[in-house]
Coordinates of C-alpha atoms (C1' of nucleotides) in Angstrom, one line a residue:
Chain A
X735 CA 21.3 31.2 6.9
X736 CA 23.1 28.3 6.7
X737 CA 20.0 26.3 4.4
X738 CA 22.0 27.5 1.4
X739 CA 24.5 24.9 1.8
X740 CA 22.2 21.7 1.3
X741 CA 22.5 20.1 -1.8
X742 CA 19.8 18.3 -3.7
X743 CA 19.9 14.8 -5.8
X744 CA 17.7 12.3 -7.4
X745 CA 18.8 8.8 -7.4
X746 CA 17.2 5.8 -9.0
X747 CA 16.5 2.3 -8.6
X748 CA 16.1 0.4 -11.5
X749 CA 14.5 -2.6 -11.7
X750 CA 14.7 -5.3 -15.1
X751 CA 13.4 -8.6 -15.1
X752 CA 14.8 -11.7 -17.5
X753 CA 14.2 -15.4 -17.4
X754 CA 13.8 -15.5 -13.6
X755 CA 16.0 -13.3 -12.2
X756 CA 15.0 -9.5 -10.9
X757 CA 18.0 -7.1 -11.7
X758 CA 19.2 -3.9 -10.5
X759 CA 20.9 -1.3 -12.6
X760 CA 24.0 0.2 -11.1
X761 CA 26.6 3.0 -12.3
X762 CA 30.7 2.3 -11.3
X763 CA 31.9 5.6 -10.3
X764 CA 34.2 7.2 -12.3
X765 CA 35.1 10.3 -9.8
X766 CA 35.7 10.7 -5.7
X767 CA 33.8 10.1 -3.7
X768 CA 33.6 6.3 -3.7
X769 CA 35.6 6.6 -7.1
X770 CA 35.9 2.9 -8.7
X771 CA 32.9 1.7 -6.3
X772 CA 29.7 0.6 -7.8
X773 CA 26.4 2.7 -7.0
X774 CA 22.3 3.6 -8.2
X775 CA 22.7 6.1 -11.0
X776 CA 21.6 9.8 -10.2
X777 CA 22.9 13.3 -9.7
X778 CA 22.2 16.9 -8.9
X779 CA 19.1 18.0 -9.8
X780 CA 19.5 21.3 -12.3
X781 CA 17.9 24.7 -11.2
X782 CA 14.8 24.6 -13.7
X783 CA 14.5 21.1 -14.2
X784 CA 11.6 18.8 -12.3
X785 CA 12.6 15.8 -10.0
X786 CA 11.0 13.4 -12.6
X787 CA 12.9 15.5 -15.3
X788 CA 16.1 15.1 -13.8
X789 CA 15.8 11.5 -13.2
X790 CA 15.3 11.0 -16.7
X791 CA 18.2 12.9 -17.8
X792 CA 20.9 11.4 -15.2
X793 CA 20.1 8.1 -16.2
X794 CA 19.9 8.6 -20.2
X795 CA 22.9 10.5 -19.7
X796 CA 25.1 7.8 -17.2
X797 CA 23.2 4.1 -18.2
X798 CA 21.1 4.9 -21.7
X799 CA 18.0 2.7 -20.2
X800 CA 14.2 3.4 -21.5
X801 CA 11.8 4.1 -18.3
X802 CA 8.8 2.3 -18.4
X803 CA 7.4 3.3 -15.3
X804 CA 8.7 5.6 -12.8
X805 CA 7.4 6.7 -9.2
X806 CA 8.9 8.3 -6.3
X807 CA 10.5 6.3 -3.5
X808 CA 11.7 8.3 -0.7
X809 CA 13.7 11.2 0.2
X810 CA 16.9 10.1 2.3
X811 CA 17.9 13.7 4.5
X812 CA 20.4 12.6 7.4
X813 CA 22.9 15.1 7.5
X814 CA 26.2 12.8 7.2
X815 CA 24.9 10.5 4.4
X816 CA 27.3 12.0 1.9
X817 CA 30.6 13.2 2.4
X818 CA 30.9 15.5 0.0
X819 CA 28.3 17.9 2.8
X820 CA 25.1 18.0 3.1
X821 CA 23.4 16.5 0.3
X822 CA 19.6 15.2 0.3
X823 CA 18.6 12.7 -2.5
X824 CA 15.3 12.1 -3.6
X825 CA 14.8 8.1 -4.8
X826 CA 12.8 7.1 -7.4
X827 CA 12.2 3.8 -8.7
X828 CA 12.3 2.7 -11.7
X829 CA 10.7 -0.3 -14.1
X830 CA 12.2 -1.1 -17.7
X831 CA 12.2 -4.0 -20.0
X832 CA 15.8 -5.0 -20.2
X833 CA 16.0 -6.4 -23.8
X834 CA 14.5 -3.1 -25.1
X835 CA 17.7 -1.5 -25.6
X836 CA 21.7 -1.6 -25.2
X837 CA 23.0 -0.4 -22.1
X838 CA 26.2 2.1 -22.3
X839 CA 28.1 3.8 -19.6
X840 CA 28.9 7.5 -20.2
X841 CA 29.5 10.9 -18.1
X842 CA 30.1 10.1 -14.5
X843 CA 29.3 6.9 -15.0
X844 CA 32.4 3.9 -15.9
X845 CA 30.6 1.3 -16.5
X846 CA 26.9 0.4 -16.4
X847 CA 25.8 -3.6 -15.3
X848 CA 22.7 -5.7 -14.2
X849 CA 23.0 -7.3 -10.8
X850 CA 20.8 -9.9 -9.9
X851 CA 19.4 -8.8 -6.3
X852 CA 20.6 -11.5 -4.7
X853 CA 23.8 -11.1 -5.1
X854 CA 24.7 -7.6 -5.0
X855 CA 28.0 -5.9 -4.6
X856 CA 28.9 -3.4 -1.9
X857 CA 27.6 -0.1 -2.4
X858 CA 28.5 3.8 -2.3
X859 CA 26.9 6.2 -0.1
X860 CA 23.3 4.9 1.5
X861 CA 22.8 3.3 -1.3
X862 CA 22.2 -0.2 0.1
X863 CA 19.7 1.0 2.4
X864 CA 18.0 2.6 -0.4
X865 CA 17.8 -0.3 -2.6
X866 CA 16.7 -2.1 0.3
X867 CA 13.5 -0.1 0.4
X868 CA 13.2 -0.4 -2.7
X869 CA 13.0 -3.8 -3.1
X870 CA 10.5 -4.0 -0.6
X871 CA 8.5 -1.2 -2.0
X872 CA 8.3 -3.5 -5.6
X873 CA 7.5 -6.9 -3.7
X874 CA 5.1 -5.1 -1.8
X875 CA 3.0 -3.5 -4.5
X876 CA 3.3 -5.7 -7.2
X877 CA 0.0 -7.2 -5.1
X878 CA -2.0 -4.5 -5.1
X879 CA -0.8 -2.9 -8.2
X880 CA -0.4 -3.8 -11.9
X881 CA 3.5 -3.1 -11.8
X882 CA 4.3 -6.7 -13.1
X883 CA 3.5 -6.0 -17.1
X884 CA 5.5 -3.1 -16.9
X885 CA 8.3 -5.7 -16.7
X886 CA 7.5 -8.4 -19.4
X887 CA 7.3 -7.5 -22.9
X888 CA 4.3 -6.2 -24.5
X889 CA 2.7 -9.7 -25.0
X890 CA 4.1 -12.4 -22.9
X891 CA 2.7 -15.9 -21.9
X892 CA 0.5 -16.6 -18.9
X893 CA 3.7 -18.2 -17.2
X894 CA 6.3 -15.2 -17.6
X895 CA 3.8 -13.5 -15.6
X896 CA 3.3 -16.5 -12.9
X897 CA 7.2 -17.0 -13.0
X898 CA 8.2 -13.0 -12.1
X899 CA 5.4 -13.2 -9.3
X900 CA 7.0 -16.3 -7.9
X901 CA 10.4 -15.0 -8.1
X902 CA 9.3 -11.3 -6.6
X903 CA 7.2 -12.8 -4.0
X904 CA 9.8 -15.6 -3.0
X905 CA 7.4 -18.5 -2.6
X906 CA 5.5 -20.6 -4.9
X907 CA 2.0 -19.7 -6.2
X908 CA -0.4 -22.4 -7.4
X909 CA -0.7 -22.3 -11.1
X910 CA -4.4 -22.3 -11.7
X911 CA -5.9 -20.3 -8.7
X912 CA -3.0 -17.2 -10.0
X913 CA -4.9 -17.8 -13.8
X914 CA -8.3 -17.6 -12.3
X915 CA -7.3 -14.9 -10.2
X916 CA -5.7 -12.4 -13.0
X917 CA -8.2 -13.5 -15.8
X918 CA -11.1 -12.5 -13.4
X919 CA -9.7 -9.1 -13.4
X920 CA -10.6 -8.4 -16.7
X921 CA -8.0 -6.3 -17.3
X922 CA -5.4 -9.1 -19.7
X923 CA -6.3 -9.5 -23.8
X924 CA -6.2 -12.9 -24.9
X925 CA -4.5 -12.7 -27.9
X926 CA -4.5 -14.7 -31.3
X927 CA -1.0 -15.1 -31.5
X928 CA 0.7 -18.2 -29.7
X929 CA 4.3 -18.7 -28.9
X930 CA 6.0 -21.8 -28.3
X931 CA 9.9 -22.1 -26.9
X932 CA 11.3 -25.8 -26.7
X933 CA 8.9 -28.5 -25.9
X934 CA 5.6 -28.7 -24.7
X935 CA 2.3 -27.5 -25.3
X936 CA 2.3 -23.7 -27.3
X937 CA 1.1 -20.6 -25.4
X938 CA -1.5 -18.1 -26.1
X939 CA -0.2 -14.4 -25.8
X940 CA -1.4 -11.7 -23.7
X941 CA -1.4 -8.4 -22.9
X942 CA -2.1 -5.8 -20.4
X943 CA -5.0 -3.6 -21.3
X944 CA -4.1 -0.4 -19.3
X945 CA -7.0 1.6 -20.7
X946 CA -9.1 -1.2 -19.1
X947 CA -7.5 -1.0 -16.1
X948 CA -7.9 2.6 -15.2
X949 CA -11.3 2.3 -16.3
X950 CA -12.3 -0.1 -13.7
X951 CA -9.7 1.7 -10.6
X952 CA -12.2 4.8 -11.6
X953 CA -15.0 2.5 -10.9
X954 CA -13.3 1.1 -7.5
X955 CA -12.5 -2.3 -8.7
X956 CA -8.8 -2.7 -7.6
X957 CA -6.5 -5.2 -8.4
X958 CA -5.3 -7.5 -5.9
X959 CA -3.0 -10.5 -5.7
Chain B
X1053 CA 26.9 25.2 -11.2
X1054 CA 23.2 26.1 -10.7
X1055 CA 22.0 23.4 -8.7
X1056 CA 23.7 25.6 -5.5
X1057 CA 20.2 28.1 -5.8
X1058 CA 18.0 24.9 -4.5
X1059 CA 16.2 25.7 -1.5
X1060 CA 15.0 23.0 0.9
X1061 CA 12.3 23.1 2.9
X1062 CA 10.0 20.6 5.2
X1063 CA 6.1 20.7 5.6
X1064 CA 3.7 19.0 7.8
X1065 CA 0.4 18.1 7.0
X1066 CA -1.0 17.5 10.9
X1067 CA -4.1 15.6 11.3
X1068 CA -6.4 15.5 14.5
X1069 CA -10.1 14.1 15.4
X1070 CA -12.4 14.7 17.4
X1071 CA -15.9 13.6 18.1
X1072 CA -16.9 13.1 14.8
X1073 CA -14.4 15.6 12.8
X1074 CA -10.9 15.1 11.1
X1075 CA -9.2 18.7 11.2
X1076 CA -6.1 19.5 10.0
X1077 CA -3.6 22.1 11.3
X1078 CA -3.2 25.2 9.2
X1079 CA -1.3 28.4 10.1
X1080 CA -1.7 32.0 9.0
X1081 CA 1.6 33.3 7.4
X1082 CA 3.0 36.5 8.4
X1083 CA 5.4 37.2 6.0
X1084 CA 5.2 37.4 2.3
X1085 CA 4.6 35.2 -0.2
X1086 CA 1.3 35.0 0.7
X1087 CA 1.2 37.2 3.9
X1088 CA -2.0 36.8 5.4
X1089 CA -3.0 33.5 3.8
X1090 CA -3.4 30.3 5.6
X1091 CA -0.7 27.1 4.9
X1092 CA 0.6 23.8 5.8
X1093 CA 3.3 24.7 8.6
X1094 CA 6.9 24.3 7.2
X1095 CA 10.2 26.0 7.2
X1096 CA 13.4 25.9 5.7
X1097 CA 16.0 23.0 6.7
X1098 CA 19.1 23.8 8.3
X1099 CA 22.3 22.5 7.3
X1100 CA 22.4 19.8 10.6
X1101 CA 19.6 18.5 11.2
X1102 CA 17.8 15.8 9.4
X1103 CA 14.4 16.3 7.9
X1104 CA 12.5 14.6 10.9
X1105 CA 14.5 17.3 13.0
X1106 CA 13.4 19.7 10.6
X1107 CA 9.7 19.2 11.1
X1108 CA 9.5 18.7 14.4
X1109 CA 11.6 21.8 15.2
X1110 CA 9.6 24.0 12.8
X1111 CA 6.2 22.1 14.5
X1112 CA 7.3 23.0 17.8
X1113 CA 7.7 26.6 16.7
X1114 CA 5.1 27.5 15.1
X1115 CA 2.2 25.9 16.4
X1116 CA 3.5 23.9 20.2
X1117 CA 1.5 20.4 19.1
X1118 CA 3.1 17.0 20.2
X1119 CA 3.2 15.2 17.3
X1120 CA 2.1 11.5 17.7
X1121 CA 3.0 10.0 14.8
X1122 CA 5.1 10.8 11.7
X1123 CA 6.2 9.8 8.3
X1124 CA 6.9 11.2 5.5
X1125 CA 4.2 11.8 2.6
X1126 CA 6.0 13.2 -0.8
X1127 CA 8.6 15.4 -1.8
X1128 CA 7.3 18.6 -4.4
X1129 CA 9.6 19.6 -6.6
X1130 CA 8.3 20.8 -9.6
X1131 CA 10.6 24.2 -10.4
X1132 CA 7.5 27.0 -9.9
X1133 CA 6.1 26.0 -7.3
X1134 CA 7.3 28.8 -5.0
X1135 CA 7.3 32.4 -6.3
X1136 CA 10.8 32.9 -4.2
X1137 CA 12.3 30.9 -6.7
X1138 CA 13.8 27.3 -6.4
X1139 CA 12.2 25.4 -3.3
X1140 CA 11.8 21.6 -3.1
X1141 CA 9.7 20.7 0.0
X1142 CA 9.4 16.9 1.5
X1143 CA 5.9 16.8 3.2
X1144 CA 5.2 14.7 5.8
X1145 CA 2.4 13.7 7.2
X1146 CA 1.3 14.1 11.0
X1147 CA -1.3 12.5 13.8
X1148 CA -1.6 14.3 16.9
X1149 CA -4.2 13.9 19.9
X1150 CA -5.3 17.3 19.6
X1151 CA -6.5 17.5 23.3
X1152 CA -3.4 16.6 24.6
X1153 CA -1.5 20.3 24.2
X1154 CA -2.9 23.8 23.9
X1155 CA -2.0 25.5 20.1
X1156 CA 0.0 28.9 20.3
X1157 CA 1.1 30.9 17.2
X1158 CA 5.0 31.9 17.1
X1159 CA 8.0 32.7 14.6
X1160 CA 6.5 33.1 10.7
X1161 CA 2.5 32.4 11.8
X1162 CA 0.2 34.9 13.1
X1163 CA -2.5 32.6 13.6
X1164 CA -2.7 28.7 14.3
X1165 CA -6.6 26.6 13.7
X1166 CA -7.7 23.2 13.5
X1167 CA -9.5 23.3 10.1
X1168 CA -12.1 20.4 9.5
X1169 CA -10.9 18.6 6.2
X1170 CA -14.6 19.1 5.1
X1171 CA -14.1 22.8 5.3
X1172 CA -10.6 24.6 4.3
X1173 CA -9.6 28.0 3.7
X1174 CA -7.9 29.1 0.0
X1175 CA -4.1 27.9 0.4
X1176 CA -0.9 28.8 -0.1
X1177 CA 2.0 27.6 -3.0
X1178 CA 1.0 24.0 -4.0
X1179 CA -0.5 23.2 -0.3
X1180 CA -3.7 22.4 -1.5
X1181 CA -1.8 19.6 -3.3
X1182 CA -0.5 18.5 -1.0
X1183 CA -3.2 18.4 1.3
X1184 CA -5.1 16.2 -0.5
X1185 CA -2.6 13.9 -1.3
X1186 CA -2.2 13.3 2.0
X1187 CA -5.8 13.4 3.2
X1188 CA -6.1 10.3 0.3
X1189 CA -2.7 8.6 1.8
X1190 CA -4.5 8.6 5.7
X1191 CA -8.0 7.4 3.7
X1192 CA -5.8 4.5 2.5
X1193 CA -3.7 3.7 5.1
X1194 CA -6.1 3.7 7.6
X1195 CA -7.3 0.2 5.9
X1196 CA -4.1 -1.7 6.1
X1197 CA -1.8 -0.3 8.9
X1198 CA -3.5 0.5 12.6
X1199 CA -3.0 4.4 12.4
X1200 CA -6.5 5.2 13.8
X1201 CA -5.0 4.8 17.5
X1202 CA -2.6 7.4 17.0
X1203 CA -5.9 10.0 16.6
X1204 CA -7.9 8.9 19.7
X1205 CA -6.9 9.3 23.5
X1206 CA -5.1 6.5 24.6
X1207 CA -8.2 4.4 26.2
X1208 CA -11.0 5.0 24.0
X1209 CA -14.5 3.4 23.7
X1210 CA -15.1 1.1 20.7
X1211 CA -18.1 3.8 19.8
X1212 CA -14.8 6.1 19.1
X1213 CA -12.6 3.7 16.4
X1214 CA -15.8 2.9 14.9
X1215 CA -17.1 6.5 14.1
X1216 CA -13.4 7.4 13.3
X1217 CA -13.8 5.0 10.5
X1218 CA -16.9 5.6 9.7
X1219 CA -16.0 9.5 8.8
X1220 CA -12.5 8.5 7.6
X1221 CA -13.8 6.4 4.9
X1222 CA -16.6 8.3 4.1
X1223 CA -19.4 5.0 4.8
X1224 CA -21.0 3.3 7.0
X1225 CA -19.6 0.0 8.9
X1226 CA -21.7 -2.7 10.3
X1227 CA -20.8 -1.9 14.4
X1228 CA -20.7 -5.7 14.5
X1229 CA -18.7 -7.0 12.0
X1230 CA -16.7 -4.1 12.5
X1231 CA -16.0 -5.1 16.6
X1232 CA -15.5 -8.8 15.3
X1233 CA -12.7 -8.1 12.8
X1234 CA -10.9 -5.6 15.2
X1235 CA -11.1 -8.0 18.1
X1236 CA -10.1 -11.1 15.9
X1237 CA -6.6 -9.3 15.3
X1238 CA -5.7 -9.1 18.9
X1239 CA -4.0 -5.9 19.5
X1240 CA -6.2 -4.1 22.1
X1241 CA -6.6 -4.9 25.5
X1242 CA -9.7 -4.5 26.8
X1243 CA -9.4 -2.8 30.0
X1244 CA -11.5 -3.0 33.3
X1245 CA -12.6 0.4 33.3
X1246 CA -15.6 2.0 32.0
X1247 CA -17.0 5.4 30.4
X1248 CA -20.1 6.5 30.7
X1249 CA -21.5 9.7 28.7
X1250 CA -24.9 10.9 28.7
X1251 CA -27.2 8.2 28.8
X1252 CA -26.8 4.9 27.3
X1253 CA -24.9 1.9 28.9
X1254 CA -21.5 2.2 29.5
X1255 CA -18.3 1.0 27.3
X1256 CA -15.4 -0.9 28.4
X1257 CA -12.3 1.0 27.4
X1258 CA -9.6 -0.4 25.1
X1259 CA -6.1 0.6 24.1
X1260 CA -3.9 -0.3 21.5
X1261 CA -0.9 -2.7 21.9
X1262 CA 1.6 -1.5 20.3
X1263 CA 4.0 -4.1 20.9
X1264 CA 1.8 -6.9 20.3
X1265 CA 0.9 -5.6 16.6
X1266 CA 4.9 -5.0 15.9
X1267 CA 5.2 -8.8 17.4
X1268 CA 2.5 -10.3 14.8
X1269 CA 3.5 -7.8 12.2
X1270 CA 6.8 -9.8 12.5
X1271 CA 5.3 -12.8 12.2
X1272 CA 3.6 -11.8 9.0
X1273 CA 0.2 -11.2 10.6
X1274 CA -1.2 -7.8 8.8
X1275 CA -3.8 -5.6 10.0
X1276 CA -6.4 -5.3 7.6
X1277 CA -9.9 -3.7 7.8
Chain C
dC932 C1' -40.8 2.8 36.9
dT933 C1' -41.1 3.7 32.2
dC934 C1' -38.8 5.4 28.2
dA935 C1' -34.9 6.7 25.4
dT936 C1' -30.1 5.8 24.3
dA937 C1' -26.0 3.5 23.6
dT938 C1' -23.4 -0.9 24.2
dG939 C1' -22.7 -6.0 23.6
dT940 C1' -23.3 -10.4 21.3
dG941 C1' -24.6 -14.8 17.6
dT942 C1' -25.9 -17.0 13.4
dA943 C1' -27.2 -18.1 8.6
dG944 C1' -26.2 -17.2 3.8
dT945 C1' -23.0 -15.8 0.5
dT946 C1' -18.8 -15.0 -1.5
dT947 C1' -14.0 -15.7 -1.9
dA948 C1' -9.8 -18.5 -1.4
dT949 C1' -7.5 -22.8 -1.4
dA950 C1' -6.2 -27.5 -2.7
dC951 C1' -5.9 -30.6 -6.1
dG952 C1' -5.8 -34.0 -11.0
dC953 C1' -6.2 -34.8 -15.7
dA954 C1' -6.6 -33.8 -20.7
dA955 C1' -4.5 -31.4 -24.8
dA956 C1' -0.8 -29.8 -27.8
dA957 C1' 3.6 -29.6 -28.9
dG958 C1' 8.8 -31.5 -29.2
dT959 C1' 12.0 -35.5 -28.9
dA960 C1' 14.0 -39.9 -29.4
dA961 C1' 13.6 -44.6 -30.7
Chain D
dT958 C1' 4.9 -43.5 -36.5
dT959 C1' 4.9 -44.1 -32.0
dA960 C1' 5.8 -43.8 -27.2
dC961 C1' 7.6 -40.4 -23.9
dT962 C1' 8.5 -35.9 -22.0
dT963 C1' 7.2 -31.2 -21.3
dT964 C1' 4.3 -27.3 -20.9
dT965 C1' -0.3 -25.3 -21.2
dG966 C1' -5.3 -25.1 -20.2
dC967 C1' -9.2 -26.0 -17.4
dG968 C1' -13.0 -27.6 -13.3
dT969 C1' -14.6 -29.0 -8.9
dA970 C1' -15.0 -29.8 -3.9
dT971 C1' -13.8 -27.9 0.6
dA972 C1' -12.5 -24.4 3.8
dA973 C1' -12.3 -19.7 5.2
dA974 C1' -13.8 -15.0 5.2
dC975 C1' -17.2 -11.7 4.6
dT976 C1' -21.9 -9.9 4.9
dA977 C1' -26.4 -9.0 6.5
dC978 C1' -29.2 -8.8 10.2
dA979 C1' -32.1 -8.6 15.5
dC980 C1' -32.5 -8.6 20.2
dA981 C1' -30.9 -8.3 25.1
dT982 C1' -28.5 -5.3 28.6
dA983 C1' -27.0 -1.3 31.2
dT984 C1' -27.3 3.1 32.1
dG985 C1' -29.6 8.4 32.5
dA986 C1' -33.7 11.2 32.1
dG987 C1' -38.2 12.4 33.2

DNA sequence: CTCATATGTGTAGTTTATACGCAAAAGTAA
DNA sequence: TTACTTTTGCGTATAAACTACACATATGAG
């Protein structure tokens, strides 16, 4: 049987967010094929190891990043998307908080960097087409799930959170119908704390009650932009 | 290496309706594991063709349906899953009209049956799994893309999308409000025809534009129920 | 020709979404 | 200290969408 041959990989697509800008982690390979070319970290998937588990290892091993949230994208299977043989990849995707740790490059990988999604470079393999769905994937659900927190810190102002919707979604939101909207869900702690950067007027803190949250998707309240 | 030992494999979860009842298609395997039982068809990939290839081929083989629609649900990785050791399977998820072909059991299934989702037999490996994932994924996506059309003959009665919906979602639905919203999106043509059944007055047939929906989909108009 | 059955349509009331402006709390510069 | 700039915090009026609900019409059956 000639099944034997196929190879199996887990990519992922990771996704930080600073000051405005949504960034994408990618590995510059250090071997052929596409030696010296940049690409999503991954590799092949170890004989007793999960998908999830081997996900987690290939990127602490090539990038050092902290997952905060991790889901399955898509499996890519067309027969000449490596050429190396015939290797399927199963995508994940991927959520951190970027200042939560030091980045640094390591086994297959020769250097780790941030690229803003606009301006990406050229990729290896099917790599664009992956990070293409990707980025869809994320603008798409951050409306209709709570992915958003997973990106700010902990506790964050009221307009970190406006500001990453506006930049995901690409168009402006109004400012006070977005509060309303959020704060109706119930599902944000107002906290004592207040933080204040430059001028203007201080802002309270919040943060994501997740316990909440599930609580209230058991009861069929679901979040929605 | 010992990634080499990773076996792939495809499986479909195929759903039908009619008059009243979602089924799904299960065969009865006739080779060990689980000789005897009933499972999700599937089969191993082979080296050149692609996963959609894959399903469709093994499909074809083992049960003759003409699959409608297709996309794919989850891959299932987790290392013992299979008692033959190392198999990763991407499922994907089927609609078929199921009056539109005649079921016949070939290759690894002795039996093939349309098995109302209400109703299943013990399954095989992790199928049970992966049946309900995927009976949750057509629940859900029923709501937000326009996959009910894919299950009913091409003209249909609006008496047939509405009890379609009505069992899908497990509720009732005002017939009115129902009719209004579907309407209001303008993707089915009403058609001059009529059907009569039994008693009753007669419907007007409709059928599903297709290329109207992908033309307002483009345009950023979304189906929603 | 009457009855049973399924289809086809409109409207009022409620809820949700959208648009929009001004006051409060801080920093900054004269 | 005071006037000005910047950012946060909040309320209301209007439009749009959703929900609940009842009766007329076209057939088959007896």
């Amino acid at each position: 049987m000639s099944d034997q041959f196929i190879k199996l990989t887990v990519d992922a697509v990771v996704f930080g967010y600073e000051e405005g800008n949504i960034s994408v982690l990618l590995i510059k390979r250090k071997y052929d094929p596409f030696k010296g070319a940049w690409a999503i970290p991954g590799g092949f998937v170890l004989n007793g190891e999960s998908l999830e588990e081997a996900v987690e290892r290939e990127l602490h091993e090539e990038t050092g990043v902290k997952i905060n949230y991790l889901e399955q994208l898509y499996t890519f299977g067309k027969p000449e998307r490596d050429p190396r043989g015939r290797v399927v990849s199963v995508a994940y995707f991927a959520l951190v908080r970027p200042n939560a740790f030091k980045l640094f490059a390591s086994t297959d990988a020769a250097e780790v960097e941030w690229f803003n999604i606009k301006n990406l470079p050229k990729l290896s393999f099917d790599h664009k087409n992956i990070l293409d769905i990707a980025i869809k994937r994320l603008q798409g659900k951050i409306t209709y799930e709570p992915l958003g927190f997973e990106l700010l810190d902990k506790k964050f102002p009221f307009s970190d959170l406006e500001k990453l919707y506006t930049t995901l979604l690409g168009r402006d939101i109004d400012r006070r119908n977005f509060r309303k909207k959020i704060l109706s869900l119930n599902i944000l702690d107002e906290l004592e704390e207040k933080t204040s950067k430059g001028s203007g007027r201080p802002a309270n803190l919040f943060q994501f009650n997740q316990k909440r949250y599930f609580q209230l998707k058991k009861e069929g309240i679901i979040f929605e932009i």
